[in-house]
Amino acid sequence: MTHRIGVIGGDGIGPEVTGAALRVLEATGVDHELTHYDLGAHRYLEDGTVLPDEVMEQWRGLDALLLGAVGDPAPGVAAPAGLVERGILLRMRFELDQYINLRPFRLTDRVDFEVVRENTEGTYAGEGGFLRKGTPHEVATQGSVNTRMGVERCVRFAFERASRTERKQLHLIHKKNVLTFAGDLWQRVFDEVAGEYPAVSTGYDHIDAACIHFVERPERYDVIVTDNLFGDILTDLGGAVAGGVGFAASANLNPDCTGP
């Protein structure tokens, strides 16, 4: 079977990282077919291109995408803040339904855990807006969207991961004492799905407590499941704990295989 892979080197260290990854891929001997795409902040600054619709359509037919990094290519040469990141990264996640972000971290035999982050909902869903923008009475709102379907498929994926580890342990991380609506949904779904996995031990930590544990006792964790925003923060902290964000692996996954 030939694996069709799209490669986006992007900006900064991105081409170097993807180049190293492709050498590893070659060493595996896996049959593959590569298509390279020139995208990123450098491309936007050249001709205004972010992610053409025809490229997105091509991606739908691939098996995987290998992305290096996107962002400003050099100090003092800036694309509008967040434009390329939203236009490529978030569009990939939403349109290809990459609803899982999986981040493994390993420092020692005792510090070996992974974070399962919901990747298409929460505060990154884009719900919100301005009232009276630019006036002294301006109001900005930014909502958090959590659907039962979105939460359940993420939680179920995390239980499957935990069921295959040696420790068979899964922690839910949230802030349910303050975020009472979203937190309640996450906890209820977590508890319901837990009944299908009696071999997996479960726990809960507030996000602030989890940050402390990441620094002081990261060996506490095996598999973690959390929402989009908390997962974004925790995985960057996890990268620092495990030796640096530059060494942290990351995958945006569509477990249903309806896209790469």
mmCIF file of C-alpha atoms in Angstrom, residues 53-227:
data_model
loop_
_atom_site.group_PDB
_atom_site.id
_atom_site.type_symbol
_atom_site.label_atom_id
_atom_site.label_comp_id
_atom_site.label_asym_id
_atom_site.label_seq_id
_atom_site.Cartn_x
_atom_site.Cartn_y
_atom_site.Cartn_z
ATOM 1 C CA ASP A 53 -9.370 25.972 -1.860
ATOM 2 C CA GLU A 54 -7.946 23.681 -4.532
ATOM 3 C CA VAL A 55 -5.103 22.694 -2.201
ATOM 4 C CA MET A 56 -7.570 21.853 0.555
ATOM 5 C CA GLU A 57 -9.444 19.642 -1.903
ATOM 6 C CA GLN A 58 -6.210 17.838 -2.769
ATOM 7 C CA TRP A 59 -5.525 17.284 0.924
ATOM 8 C CA ARG A 60 -8.866 15.535 1.384
ATOM 9 C CA GLY A 61 -7.570 12.726 -0.807
ATOM 10 C CA LEU A 62 -4.300 12.218 1.086
ATOM 11 C CA ASP A 63 -3.507 9.761 3.860
ATOM 12 C CA ALA A 64 -1.444 12.163 5.977
ATOM 13 C CA LEU A 65 -0.025 15.671 6.144
ATOM 14 C CA LEU A 66 3.429 16.475 7.512
ATOM 15 C CA LEU A 67 3.625 20.069 8.733
ATOM 16 C CA GLY A 68 6.769 21.774 9.982
ATOM 17 C CA ALA A 69 5.867 25.209 11.345
ATOM 18 C CA VAL A 70 4.065 28.308 10.133
ATOM 19 C CA GLY A 71 4.524 31.880 11.298
ATOM 20 C CA ASP A 72 6.632 34.948 10.637
ATOM 21 C CA PRO A 73 9.691 33.882 8.628
ATOM 22 C CA ALA A 74 12.116 36.477 10.003
ATOM 23 C CA PRO A 75 12.297 39.221 12.653
ATOM 24 C CA GLY A 76 10.843 42.453 11.376
ATOM 25 C CA VAL A 77 9.081 40.766 8.452
ATOM 26 C CA ALA A 78 5.601 40.101 9.743
ATOM 27 C CA ALA A 79 2.374 38.776 8.356
ATOM 28 C CA PRO A 80 -0.718 39.990 10.246
ATOM 29 C CA ALA A 81 -0.726 38.333 13.661
ATOM 30 C CA GLY A 82 -2.406 34.926 13.583
ATOM 31 C CA LEU A 83 -3.580 35.180 9.976
ATOM 32 C CA VAL A 84 -1.454 32.349 8.593
ATOM 33 C CA GLU A 85 -1.861 30.180 11.679
ATOM 34 C CA ARG A 86 -5.640 30.439 11.564
ATOM 35 C CA GLY A 87 -5.740 30.179 7.794
ATOM 36 C CA ILE A 88 -3.723 26.954 7.675
ATOM 37 C CA LEU A 89 -3.684 25.201 11.063
ATOM 38 C CA LEU A 90 -7.226 25.900 12.223
ATOM 39 C CA ARG A 91 -8.697 25.425 8.774
ATOM 40 C CA MET A 92 -6.994 22.027 8.517
ATOM 41 C CA ARG A 93 -8.384 20.960 11.883
ATOM 42 C CA PHE A 94 -11.938 22.088 11.228
ATOM 43 C CA GLU A 95 -12.390 21.171 7.561
ATOM 44 C CA LEU A 96 -10.583 17.815 7.799
ATOM 45 C CA ASP A 97 -12.285 17.066 11.133
ATOM 46 C CA GLN A 98 -8.994 16.463 12.928
ATOM 47 C CA TYR A 99 -10.781 16.398 16.250
ATOM 48 C CA ILE A 100 -7.953 14.870 18.262
ATOM 49 C CA ASN A 101 -4.646 16.508 19.088
ATOM 50 C CA LEU A 102 -2.337 13.861 20.546
ATOM 51 C CA ARG A 103 0.828 14.936 22.355
ATOM 52 C CA PRO A 104 3.131 12.311 23.923
ATOM 53 C CA PHE A 105 5.827 13.322 26.418
ATOM 54 C CA ARG A 106 8.649 11.157 27.695
ATOM 55 C CA LEU A 107 11.522 12.301 29.887
ATOM 56 C CA THR A 108 12.380 9.139 31.839
ATOM 57 C CA ASP A 109 10.807 5.736 32.391
ATOM 58 C CA ARG A 110 8.831 7.303 35.254
ATOM 59 C CA VAL A 111 7.829 10.427 33.315
ATOM 60 C CA ASP A 112 5.965 9.041 30.316
ATOM 61 C CA PHE A 113 2.517 10.478 29.623
ATOM 62 C CA GLU A 114 0.358 11.835 26.842
ATOM 63 C CA VAL A 115 -2.318 14.484 26.449
ATOM 64 C CA VAL A 116 -5.450 13.921 24.371
ATOM 65 C CA ARG A 117 -6.803 17.365 23.486
ATOM 66 C CA GLU A 118 -10.179 18.056 21.881
ATOM 67 C CA ASN A 119 -9.181 19.913 18.743
ATOM 68 C CA THR A 120 -12.224 21.463 17.023
ATOM 69 C CA GLU A 121 -14.441 23.016 19.706
ATOM 70 C CA GLY A 122 -14.130 25.043 22.901
ATOM 71 C CA THR A 123 -12.945 28.634 22.757
ATOM 72 C CA TYR A 124 -11.311 28.038 19.361
ATOM 73 C CA ALA A 125 -14.632 27.474 17.603
ATOM 74 C CA GLY A 126 -14.870 31.201 16.851
ATOM 75 C CA GLU A 127 -18.072 32.002 18.753
ATOM 76 C CA GLY A 128 -18.148 35.627 19.904
ATOM 77 C CA GLY A 129 -17.860 39.171 18.682
ATOM 78 C CA PHE A 130 -17.764 42.878 19.494
ATOM 79 C CA LEU A 131 -20.348 45.422 20.545
ATOM 80 C CA ARG A 132 -19.629 49.127 20.078
ATOM 81 C CA LYS A 133 -16.062 48.369 18.981
ATOM 82 C CA GLY A 134 -13.692 51.300 19.252
ATOM 83 C CA THR A 135 -15.836 53.198 21.743
ATOM 84 C CA PRO A 136 -15.368 53.632 25.507
ATOM 85 C CA HIS A 137 -18.284 51.202 25.955
ATOM 86 C CA GLU A 138 -16.800 48.415 23.850
ATOM 87 C CA VAL A 139 -17.680 44.829 24.770
ATOM 88 C CA ALA A 140 -15.846 41.730 23.504
ATOM 89 C CA THR A 141 -17.229 38.226 24.016
ATOM 90 C CA GLN A 142 -15.494 34.922 23.310
ATOM 91 C CA GLY A 143 -17.635 31.846 23.842
ATOM 92 C CA SER A 144 -16.733 28.214 24.390
ATOM 93 C CA VAL A 145 -18.634 25.666 22.310
ATOM 94 C CA ASN A 146 -18.815 22.122 23.701
ATOM 95 C CA THR A 147 -21.106 19.586 22.043
ATOM 96 C CA ARG A 148 -21.900 16.207 23.498
ATOM 97 C CA MET A 149 -20.781 14.527 20.278
ATOM 98 C CA GLY A 150 -17.498 16.420 20.278
ATOM 99 C CA VAL A 151 -16.776 15.731 23.927
ATOM 100 C CA GLU A 152 -17.771 12.070 23.763
ATOM 101 C CA ARG A 153 -15.665 11.159 20.741
ATOM 102 C CA CYS A 154 -12.636 12.814 22.339
ATOM 103 C CA VAL A 155 -13.191 11.130 25.709
ATOM 104 C CA ARG A 156 -13.762 7.758 24.063
ATOM 105 C CA PHE A 157 -10.508 8.085 22.111
ATOM 106 C CA ALA A 158 -8.684 8.863 25.363
ATOM 107 C CA PHE A 159 -10.127 5.806 27.114
ATOM 108 C CA GLU A 160 -9.014 3.654 24.192
ATOM 109 C CA ARG A 161 -5.491 5.051 24.533
ATOM 110 C CA ALA A 162 -5.446 4.505 28.286
ATOM 111 C CA SER A 163 -6.726 0.944 27.926
ATOM 112 C CA ARG A 164 -3.570 0.079 25.965
ATOM 113 C CA THR A 165 -0.982 1.540 28.335
ATOM 114 C CA GLU A 166 0.773 -0.377 31.076
ATOM 115 C CA ARG A 167 -0.662 1.798 33.861
ATOM 116 C CA LYS A 168 -4.176 2.045 32.362
ATOM 117 C CA GLN A 169 -4.888 5.402 33.953
ATOM 118 C CA LEU A 170 -6.843 8.387 32.619
ATOM 119 C CA HIS A 171 -7.253 11.852 34.149
ATOM 120 C CA LEU A 172 -9.811 14.442 33.078
ATOM 121 C CA ILE A 173 -8.461 17.991 33.359
ATOM 122 C CA HIS A 174 -10.908 20.906 33.452
ATOM 123 C CA LYS A 175 -12.114 23.730 35.720
ATOM 124 C CA LYS A 176 -15.578 22.441 36.552
ATOM 125 C CA ASN A 177 -15.846 24.375 39.822
ATOM 126 C CA VAL A 178 -15.957 27.634 37.820
ATOM 127 C CA LEU A 179 -16.845 26.600 34.256
ATOM 128 C CA THR A 180 -19.928 24.860 35.542
ATOM 129 C CA PHE A 181 -21.757 24.204 32.258
ATOM 130 C CA ALA A 182 -18.901 22.957 30.080
ATOM 131 C CA GLY A 183 -17.262 21.266 33.053
ATOM 132 C CA ASP A 184 -20.477 19.463 33.926
ATOM 133 C CA LEU A 185 -20.812 18.116 30.379
ATOM 134 C CA TRP A 186 -17.223 16.911 30.290
ATOM 135 C CA GLN A 187 -17.495 15.215 33.694
ATOM 136 C CA ARG A 188 -20.807 13.501 32.917
ATOM 137 C CA VAL A 189 -19.581 12.154 29.598
ATOM 138 C CA PHE A 190 -16.295 11.079 31.174
ATOM 139 C CA ASP A 191 -18.110 9.168 33.921
ATOM 140 C CA GLU A 192 -20.500 7.513 31.459
ATOM 141 C CA VAL A 193 -17.769 6.308 29.107
ATOM 142 C CA ALA A 194 -15.684 5.150 32.080
ATOM 143 C CA GLY A 195 -18.320 2.487 32.720
ATOM 144 C CA GLU A 196 -17.313 0.819 29.451
ATOM 145 C CA TYR A 197 -13.661 0.600 30.511
ATOM 146 C CA PRO A 198 -13.584 -1.032 33.963
ATOM 147 C CA ALA A 199 -9.867 -1.805 33.641
ATOM 148 C CA VAL A 200 -8.972 1.901 33.350
ATOM 149 C CA SER A 201 -8.559 3.827 36.610
ATOM 150 C CA THR A 202 -9.780 7.425 36.435
ATOM 151 C CA GLY A 203 -9.110 10.733 38.143
ATOM 152 C CA TYR A 204 -9.832 14.433 37.887
ATOM 153 C CA ASP A 205 -7.702 17.554 38.432
ATOM 154 C CA HIS A 206 -8.473 21.229 37.991
ATOM 155 C CA ILE A 207 -6.331 22.839 35.299
ATOM 156 C CA ASP A 208 -4.369 24.956 37.786
ATOM 157 C CA ALA A 209 -3.565 21.921 39.932
ATOM 158 C CA ALA A 210 -2.548 19.979 36.830
ATOM 159 C CA CYS A 211 -0.040 22.698 35.902
ATOM 160 C CA ILE A 212 1.539 22.354 39.342
ATOM 161 C CA HIS A 213 1.681 18.573 39.010
ATOM 162 C CA PHE A 214 3.261 18.862 35.546
ATOM 163 C CA VAL A 215 6.150 20.770 37.093
ATOM 164 C CA GLU A 216 6.465 19.003 40.442
ATOM 165 C CA ARG A 217 5.203 15.469 39.812
ATOM 166 C CA PRO A 218 4.668 14.751 36.108
ATOM 167 C CA GLU A 219 4.976 11.025 36.834
ATOM 168 C CA ARG A 220 1.500 11.334 38.367
ATOM 169 C CA TYR A 221 -0.011 11.122 34.882
ATOM 170 C CA ASP A 222 -0.414 8.405 32.276
ATOM 171 C CA VAL A 223 -3.067 9.650 29.820
ATOM 172 C CA ILE A 224 -4.849 13.003 30.120
ATOM 173 C CA VAL A 225 -7.975 14.176 28.321
ATOM 174 C CA THR A 226 -9.015 17.816 28.234
ATOM 175 C CA ASP A 227 -10.637 20.521 26.144
#
